[in-house]
PDB file of C-alpha atoms in Angstrom:
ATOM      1  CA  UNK P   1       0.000   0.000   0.000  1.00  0.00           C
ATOM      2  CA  UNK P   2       1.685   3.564  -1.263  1.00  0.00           C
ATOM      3  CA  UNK P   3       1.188   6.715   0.336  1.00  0.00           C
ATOM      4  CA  UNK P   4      -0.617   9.571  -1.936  1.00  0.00           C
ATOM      5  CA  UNK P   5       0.145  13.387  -2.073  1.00  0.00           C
ATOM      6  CA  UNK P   6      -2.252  15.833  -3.524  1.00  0.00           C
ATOM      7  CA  UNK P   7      -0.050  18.666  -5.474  1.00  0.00           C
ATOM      8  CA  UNK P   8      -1.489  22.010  -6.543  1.00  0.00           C
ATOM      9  CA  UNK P   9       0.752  23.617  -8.896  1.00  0.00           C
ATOM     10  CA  UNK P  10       2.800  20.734 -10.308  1.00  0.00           C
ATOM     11  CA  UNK P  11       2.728  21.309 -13.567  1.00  0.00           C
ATOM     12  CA  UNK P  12       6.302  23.692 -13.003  1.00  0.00           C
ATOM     13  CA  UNK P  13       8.771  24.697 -10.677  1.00  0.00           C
ATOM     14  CA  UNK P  14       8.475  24.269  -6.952  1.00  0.00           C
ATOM     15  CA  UNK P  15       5.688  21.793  -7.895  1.00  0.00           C
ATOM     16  CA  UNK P  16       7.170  20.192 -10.492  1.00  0.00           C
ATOM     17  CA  UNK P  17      10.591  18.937  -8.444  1.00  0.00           C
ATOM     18  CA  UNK P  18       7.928  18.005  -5.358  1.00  0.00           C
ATOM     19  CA  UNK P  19       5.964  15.672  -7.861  1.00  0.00           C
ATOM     20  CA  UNK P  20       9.149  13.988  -8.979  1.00  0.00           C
ATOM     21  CA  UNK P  21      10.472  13.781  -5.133  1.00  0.00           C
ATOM     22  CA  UNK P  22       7.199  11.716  -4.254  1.00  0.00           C
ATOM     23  CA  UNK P  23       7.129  10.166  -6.920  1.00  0.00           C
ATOM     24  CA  UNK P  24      10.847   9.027  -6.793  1.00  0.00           C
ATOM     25  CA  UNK P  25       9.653   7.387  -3.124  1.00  0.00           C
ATOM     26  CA  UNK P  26       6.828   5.456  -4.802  1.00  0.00           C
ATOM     27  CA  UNK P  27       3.625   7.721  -3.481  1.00  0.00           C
ATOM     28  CA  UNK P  28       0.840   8.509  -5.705  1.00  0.00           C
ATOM     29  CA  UNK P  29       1.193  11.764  -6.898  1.00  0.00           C
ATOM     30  CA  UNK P  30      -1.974  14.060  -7.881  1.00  0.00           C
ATOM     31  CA  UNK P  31      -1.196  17.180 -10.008  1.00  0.00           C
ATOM     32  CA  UNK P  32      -4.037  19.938  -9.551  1.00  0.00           C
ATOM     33  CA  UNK P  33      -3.430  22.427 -11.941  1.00  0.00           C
ATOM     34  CA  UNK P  34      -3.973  24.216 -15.546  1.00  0.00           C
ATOM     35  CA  UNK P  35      -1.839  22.469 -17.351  1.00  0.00           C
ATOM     36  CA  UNK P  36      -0.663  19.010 -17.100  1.00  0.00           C
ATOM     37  CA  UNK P  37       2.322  17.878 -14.820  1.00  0.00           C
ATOM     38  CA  UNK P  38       5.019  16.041 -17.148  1.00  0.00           C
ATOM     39  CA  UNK P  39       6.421  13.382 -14.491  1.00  0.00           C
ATOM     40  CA  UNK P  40       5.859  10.339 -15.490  1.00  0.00           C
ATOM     41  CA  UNK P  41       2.199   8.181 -13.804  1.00  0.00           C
ATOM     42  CA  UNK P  42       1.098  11.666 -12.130  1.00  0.00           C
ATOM     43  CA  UNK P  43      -2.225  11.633 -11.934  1.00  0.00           C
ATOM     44  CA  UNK P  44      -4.025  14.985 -13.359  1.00  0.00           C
ATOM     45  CA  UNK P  45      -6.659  16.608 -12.899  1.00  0.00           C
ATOM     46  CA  UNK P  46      -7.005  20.235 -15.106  1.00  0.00           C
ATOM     47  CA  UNK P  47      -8.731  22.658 -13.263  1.00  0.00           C
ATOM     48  CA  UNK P  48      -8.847  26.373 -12.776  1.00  0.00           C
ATOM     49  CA  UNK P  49      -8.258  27.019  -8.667  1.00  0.00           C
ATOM     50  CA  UNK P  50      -9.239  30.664  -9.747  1.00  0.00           C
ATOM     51  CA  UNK P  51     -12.915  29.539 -11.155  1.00  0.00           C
ATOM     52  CA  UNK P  52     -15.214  28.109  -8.309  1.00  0.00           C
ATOM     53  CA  UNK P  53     -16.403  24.660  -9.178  1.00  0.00           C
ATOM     54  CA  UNK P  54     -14.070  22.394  -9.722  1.00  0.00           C
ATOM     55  CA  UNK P  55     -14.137  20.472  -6.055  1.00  0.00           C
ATOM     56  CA  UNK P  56     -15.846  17.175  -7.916  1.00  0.00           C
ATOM     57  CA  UNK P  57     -12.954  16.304 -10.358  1.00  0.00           C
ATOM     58  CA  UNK P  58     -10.439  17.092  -7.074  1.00  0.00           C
ATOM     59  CA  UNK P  59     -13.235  14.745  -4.889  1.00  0.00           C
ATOM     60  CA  UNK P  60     -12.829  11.670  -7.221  1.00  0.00           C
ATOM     61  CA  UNK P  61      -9.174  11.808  -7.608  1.00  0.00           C
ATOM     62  CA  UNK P  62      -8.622  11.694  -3.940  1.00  0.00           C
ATOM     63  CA  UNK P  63     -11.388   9.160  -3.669  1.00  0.00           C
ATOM     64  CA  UNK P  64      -9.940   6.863  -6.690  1.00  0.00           C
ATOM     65  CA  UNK P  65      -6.807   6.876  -4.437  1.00  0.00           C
ATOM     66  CA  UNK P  66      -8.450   6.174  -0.631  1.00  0.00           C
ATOM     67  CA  UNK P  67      -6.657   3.532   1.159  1.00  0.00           C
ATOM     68  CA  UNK P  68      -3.611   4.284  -0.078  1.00  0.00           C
ATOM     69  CA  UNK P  69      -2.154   4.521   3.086  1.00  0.00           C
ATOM     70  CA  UNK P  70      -0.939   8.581   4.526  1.00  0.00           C
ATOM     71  CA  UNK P  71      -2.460  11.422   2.728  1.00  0.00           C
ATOM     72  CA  UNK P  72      -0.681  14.692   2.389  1.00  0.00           C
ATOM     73  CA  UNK P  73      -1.767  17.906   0.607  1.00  0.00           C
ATOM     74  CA  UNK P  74       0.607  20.694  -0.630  1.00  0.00           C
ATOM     75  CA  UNK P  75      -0.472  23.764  -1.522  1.00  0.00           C
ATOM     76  CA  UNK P  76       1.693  25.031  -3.993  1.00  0.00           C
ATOM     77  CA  UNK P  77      -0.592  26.819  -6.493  1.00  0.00           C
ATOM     78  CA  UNK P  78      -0.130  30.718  -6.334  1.00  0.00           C
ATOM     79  CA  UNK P  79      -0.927  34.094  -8.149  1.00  0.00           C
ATOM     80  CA  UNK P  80       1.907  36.192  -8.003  1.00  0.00           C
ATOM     81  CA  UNK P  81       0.698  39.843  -9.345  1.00  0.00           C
ATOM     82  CA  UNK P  82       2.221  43.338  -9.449  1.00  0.00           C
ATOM     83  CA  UNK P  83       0.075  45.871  -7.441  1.00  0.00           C
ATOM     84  CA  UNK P  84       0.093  48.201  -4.989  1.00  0.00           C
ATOM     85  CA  UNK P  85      -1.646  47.859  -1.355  1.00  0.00           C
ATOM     86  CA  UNK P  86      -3.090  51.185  -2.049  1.00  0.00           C
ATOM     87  CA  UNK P  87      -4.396  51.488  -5.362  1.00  0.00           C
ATOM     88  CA  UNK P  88      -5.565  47.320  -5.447  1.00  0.00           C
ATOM     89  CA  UNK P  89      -8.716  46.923  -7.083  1.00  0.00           C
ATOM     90  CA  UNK P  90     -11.304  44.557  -4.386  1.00  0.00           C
ATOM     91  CA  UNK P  91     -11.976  42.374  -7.279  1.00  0.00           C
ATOM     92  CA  UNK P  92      -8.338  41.889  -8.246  1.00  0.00           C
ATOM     93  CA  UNK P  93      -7.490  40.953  -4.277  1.00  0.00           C
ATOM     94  CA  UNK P  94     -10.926  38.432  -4.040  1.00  0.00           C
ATOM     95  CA  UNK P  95      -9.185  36.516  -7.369  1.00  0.00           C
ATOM     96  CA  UNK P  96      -5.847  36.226  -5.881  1.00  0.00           C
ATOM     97  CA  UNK P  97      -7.245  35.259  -2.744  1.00  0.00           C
ATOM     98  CA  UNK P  98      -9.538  32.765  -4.469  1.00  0.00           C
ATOM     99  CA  UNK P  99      -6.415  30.878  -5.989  1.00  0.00           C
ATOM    100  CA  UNK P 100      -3.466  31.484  -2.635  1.00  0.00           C
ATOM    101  CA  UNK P 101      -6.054  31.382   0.354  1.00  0.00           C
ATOM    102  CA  UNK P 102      -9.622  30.178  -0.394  1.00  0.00           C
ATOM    103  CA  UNK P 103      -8.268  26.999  -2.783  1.00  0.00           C
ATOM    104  CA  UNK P 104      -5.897  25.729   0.394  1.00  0.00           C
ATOM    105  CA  UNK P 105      -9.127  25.686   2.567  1.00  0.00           C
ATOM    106  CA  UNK P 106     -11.521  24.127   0.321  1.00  0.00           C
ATOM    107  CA  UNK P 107      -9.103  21.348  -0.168  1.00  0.00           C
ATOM    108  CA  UNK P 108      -8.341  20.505   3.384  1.00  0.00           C
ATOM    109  CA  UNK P 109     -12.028  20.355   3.813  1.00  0.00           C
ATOM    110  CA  UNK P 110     -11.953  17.525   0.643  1.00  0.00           C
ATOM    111  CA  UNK P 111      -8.960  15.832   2.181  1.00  0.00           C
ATOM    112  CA  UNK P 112     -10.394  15.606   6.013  1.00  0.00           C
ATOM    113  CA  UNK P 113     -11.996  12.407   5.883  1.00  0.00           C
ATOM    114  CA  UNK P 114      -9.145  10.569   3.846  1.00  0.00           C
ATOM    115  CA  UNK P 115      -6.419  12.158   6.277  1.00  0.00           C
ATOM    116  CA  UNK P 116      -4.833   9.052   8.480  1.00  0.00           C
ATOM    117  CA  UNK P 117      -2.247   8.972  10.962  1.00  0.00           C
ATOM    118  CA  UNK P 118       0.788  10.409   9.919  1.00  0.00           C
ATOM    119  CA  UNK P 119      -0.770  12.276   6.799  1.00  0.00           C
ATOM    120  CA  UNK P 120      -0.287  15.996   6.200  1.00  0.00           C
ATOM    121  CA  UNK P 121      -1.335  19.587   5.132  1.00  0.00           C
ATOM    122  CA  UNK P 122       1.543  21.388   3.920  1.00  0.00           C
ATOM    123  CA  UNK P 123       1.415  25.397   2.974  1.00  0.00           C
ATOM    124  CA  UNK P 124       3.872  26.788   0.509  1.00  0.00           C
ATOM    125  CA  UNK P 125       4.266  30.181   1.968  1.00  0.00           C
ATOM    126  CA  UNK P 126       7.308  32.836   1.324  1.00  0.00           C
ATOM    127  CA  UNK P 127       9.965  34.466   2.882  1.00  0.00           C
ATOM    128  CA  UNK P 128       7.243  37.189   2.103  1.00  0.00           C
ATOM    129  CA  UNK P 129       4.700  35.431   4.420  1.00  0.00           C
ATOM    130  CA  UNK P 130       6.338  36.904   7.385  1.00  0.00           C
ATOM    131  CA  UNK P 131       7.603  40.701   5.983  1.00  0.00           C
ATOM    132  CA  UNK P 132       6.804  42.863   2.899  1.00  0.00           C
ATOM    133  CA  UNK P 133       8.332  44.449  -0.299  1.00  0.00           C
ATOM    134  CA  UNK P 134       7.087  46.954  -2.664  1.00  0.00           C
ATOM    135  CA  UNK P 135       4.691  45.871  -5.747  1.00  0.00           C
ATOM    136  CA  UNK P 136       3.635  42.378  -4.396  1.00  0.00           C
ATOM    137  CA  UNK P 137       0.818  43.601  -2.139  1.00  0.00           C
ATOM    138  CA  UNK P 138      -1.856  40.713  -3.051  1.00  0.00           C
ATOM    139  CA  UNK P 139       0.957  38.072  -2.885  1.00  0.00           C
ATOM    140  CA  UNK P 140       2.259  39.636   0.648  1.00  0.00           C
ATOM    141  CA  UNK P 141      -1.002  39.534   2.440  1.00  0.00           C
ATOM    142  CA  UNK P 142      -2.027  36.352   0.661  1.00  0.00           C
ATOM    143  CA  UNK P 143       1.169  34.539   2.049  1.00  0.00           C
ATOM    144  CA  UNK P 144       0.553  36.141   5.281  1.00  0.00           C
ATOM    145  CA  UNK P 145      -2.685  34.497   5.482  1.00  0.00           C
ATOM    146  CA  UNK P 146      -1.349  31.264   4.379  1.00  0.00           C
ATOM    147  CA  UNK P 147       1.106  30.618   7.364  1.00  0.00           C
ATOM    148  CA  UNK P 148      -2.087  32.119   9.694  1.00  0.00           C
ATOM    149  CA  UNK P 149      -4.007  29.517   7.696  1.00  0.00           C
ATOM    150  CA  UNK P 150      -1.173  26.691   8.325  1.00  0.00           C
ATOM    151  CA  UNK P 151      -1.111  27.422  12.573  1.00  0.00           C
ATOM    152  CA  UNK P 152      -4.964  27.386  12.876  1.00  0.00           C
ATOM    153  CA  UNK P 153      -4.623  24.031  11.004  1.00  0.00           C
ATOM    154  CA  UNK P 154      -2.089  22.748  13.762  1.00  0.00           C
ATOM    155  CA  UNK P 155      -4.402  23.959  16.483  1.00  0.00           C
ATOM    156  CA  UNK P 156      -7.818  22.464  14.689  1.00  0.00           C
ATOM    157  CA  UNK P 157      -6.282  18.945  14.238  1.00  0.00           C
ATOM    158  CA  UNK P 158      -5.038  18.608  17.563  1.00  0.00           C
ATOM    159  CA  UNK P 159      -5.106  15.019  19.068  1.00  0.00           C
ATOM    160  CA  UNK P 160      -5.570  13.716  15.621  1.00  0.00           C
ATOM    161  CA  UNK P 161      -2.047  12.298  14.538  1.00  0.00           C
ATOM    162  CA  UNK P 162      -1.810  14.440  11.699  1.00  0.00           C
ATOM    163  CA  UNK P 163       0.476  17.159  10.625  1.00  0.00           C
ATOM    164  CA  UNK P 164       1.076  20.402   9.045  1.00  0.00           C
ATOM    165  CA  UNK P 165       3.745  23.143   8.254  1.00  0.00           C
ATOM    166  CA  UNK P 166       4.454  26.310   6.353  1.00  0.00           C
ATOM    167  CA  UNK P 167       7.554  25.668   4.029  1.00  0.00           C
ATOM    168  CA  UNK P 168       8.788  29.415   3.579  1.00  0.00           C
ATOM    169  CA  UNK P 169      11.278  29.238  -0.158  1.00  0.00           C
ATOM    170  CA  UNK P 170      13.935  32.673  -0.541  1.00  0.00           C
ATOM    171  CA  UNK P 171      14.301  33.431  -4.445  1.00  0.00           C
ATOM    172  CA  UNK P 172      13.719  29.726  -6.395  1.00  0.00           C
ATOM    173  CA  UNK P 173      15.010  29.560  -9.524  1.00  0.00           C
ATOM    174  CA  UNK P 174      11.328  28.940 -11.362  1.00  0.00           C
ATOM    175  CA  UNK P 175       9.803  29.697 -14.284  1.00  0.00           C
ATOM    176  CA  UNK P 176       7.341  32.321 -12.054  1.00  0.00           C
ATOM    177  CA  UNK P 177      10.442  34.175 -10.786  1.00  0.00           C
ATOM    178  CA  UNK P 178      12.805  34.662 -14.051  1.00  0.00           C
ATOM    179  CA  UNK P 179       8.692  35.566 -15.316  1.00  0.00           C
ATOM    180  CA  UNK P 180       9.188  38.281 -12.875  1.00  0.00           C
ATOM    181  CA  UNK P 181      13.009  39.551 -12.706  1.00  0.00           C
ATOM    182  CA  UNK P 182      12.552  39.441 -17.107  1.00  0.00           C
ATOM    183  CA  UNK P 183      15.546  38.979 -19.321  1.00  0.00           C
ATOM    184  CA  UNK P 184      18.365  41.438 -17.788  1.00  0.00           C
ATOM    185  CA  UNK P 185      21.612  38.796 -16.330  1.00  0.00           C
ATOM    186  CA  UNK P 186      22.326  42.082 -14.191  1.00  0.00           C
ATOM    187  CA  UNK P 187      19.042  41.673 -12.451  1.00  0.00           C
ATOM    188  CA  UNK P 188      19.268  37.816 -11.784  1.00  0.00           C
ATOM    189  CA  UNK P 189      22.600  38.153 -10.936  1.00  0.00           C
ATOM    190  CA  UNK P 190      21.712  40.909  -8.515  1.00  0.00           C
ATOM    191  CA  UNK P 191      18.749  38.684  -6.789  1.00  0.00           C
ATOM    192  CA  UNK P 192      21.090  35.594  -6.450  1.00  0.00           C
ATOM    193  CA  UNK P 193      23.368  37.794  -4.784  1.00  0.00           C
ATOM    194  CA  UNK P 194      21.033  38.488  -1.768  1.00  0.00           C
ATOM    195  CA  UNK P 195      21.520  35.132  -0.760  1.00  0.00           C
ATOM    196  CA  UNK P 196      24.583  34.463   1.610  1.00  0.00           C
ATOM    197  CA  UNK P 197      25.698  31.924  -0.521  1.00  0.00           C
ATOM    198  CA  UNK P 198      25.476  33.778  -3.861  1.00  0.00           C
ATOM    199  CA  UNK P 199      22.936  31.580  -5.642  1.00  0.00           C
ATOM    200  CA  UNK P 200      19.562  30.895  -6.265  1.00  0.00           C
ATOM    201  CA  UNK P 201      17.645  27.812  -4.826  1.00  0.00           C
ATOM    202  CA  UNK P 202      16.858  25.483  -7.127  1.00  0.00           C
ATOM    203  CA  UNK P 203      12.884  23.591  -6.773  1.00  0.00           C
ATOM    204  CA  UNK P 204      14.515  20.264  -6.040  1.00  0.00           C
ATOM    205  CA  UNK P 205      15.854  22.060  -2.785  1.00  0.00           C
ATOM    206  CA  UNK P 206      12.651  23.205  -1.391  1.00  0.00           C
ATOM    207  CA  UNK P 207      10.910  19.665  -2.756  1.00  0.00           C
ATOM    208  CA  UNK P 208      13.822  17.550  -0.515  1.00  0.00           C
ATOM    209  CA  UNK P 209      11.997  20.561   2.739  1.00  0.00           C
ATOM    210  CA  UNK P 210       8.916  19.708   1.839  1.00  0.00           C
ATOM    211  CA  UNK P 211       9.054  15.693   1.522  1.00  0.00           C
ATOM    212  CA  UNK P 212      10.957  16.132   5.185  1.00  0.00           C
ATOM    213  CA  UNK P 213       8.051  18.230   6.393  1.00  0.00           C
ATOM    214  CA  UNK P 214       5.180  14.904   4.804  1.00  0.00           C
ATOM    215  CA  UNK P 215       7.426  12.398   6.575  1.00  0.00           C
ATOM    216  CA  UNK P 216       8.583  14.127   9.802  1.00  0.00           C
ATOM    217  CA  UNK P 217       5.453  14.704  12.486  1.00  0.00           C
ATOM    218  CA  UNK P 218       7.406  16.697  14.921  1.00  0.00           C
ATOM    219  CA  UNK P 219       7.764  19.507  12.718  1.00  0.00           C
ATOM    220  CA  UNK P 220       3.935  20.097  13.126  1.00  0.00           C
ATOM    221  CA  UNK P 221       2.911  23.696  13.609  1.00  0.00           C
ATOM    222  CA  UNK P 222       6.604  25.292  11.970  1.00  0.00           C
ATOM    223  CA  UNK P 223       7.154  27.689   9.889  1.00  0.00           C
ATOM    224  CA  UNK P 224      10.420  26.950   8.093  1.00  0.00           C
ATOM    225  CA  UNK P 225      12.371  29.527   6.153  1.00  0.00           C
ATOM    226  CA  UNK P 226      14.128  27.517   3.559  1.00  0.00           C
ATOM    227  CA  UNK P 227      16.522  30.868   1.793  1.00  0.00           C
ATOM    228  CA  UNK P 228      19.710  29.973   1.903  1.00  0.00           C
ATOM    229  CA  UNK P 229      20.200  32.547   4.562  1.00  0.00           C
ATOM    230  CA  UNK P 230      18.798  35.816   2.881  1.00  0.00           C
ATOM    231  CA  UNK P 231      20.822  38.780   3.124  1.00  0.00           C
ATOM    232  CA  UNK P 232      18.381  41.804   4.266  1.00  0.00           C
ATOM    233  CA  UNK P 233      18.538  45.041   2.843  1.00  0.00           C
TER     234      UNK P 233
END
């Protein structure tokens, strides 16, 4: 009997290197996403997070996979917008929220009755979950939310045997950040070097955290900063 994990997001990056890291330890891997994840025997299911709705096709692939053995649920999935916490349009805040907040807690509520000892709920915050920077407001308080969101999990499934954690990635090298820094080698370079180690992390790095953080209950309730040691300026 394998275990199962429930992905959101794994079609690239962060999600992407998580799905191979299960997979590569023999669980059943469920990509929730847009577009399709490209690891080999993923299981997906293409939906919108963004577009209510789409709980049924999420339902049966967790139920097609009950018995498996320990559940866990990442919640990778994430908007990522420029704005401004002062000029934000509501309706432009409710969609991000929709996708980095709402999503997480309609899926925990899918995954409740198939969650055994030892399975997990696992947040994919930010280093930005816990402080700010300018032009990210939506992503800032969404992230926020998400680590408040991971602690009132720990609290709620008290006594139950089952886990959580906020896994808290520096500057990944994914397709949604070189999106973001564009084409300039100046600008990459500049971003790598606010790392004390001079790099970027790559998404196998934060998939090794977060298959720790499925298999290791005593990290229940932490918020881990995985950044190579970011260099604050």
């Amino acid at each position: 009997m394998s275990d199962q994990v429930l992905i959101t997001g794994a079609s690239r990056g962060i999600g992407r290197a998580a799905a191979e890291r299960f997979r590569k330890e023999g669980w059943r891997v469920i990509n929730v996403s847009r577009s399709p994840c490209i690891v080999p025997d993923v299981v997906n299911v293409p939906v919108d997070l963004a577009v209510p709705g789409w709980e049924p096709a999420v339902e049966k692939a967790l139920r097609d996979g009950a018995g498996q053995g320990r559940l866990s649920v990442i919640h990778n999935a994430a908007l990522y917008e420029h704005d401004d916490a002062l000029t934000m349009d509501a309706d432009h805040l409710r969609r991000v929220l929709e996708v980095n907040v709402v999503a997480p807690l309609v899926l925990n509520r899918l995954a409740r009755p198939l969650l055994t000892d030892g399975s997990s709920l696992l947040y994919v915050a930010s280093t930005l979950g816990e402080k700010a920077v300018k032009g990210v407001a939506s992503y800032v308080t969404t992230k926020h939310a998400l680590i408040g969101m991971m602690r009132a999990t720990c609290q709620d499934l008290a006594g139950t045997q089952v886990h959580t954690a906020a896994v808290c990635p520096g500057f990944t090298d994914t397709e949604m950040l070189r999106e973001h820094l564009g084409a300039d080698p100046a600008v990459r370079a500049s971003v790598a070097g606010m790392t004390t180690f001079g790099r970027l992390i790559t998404p196998e790095e934060i998939a090794n955290v977060l298959y720790l953080c499925a298999t290791t209950p005593v990290l229940n309730g932490a918020v881990i900063h995985a950044n190579l040691g970011q260099i604050e300026r």
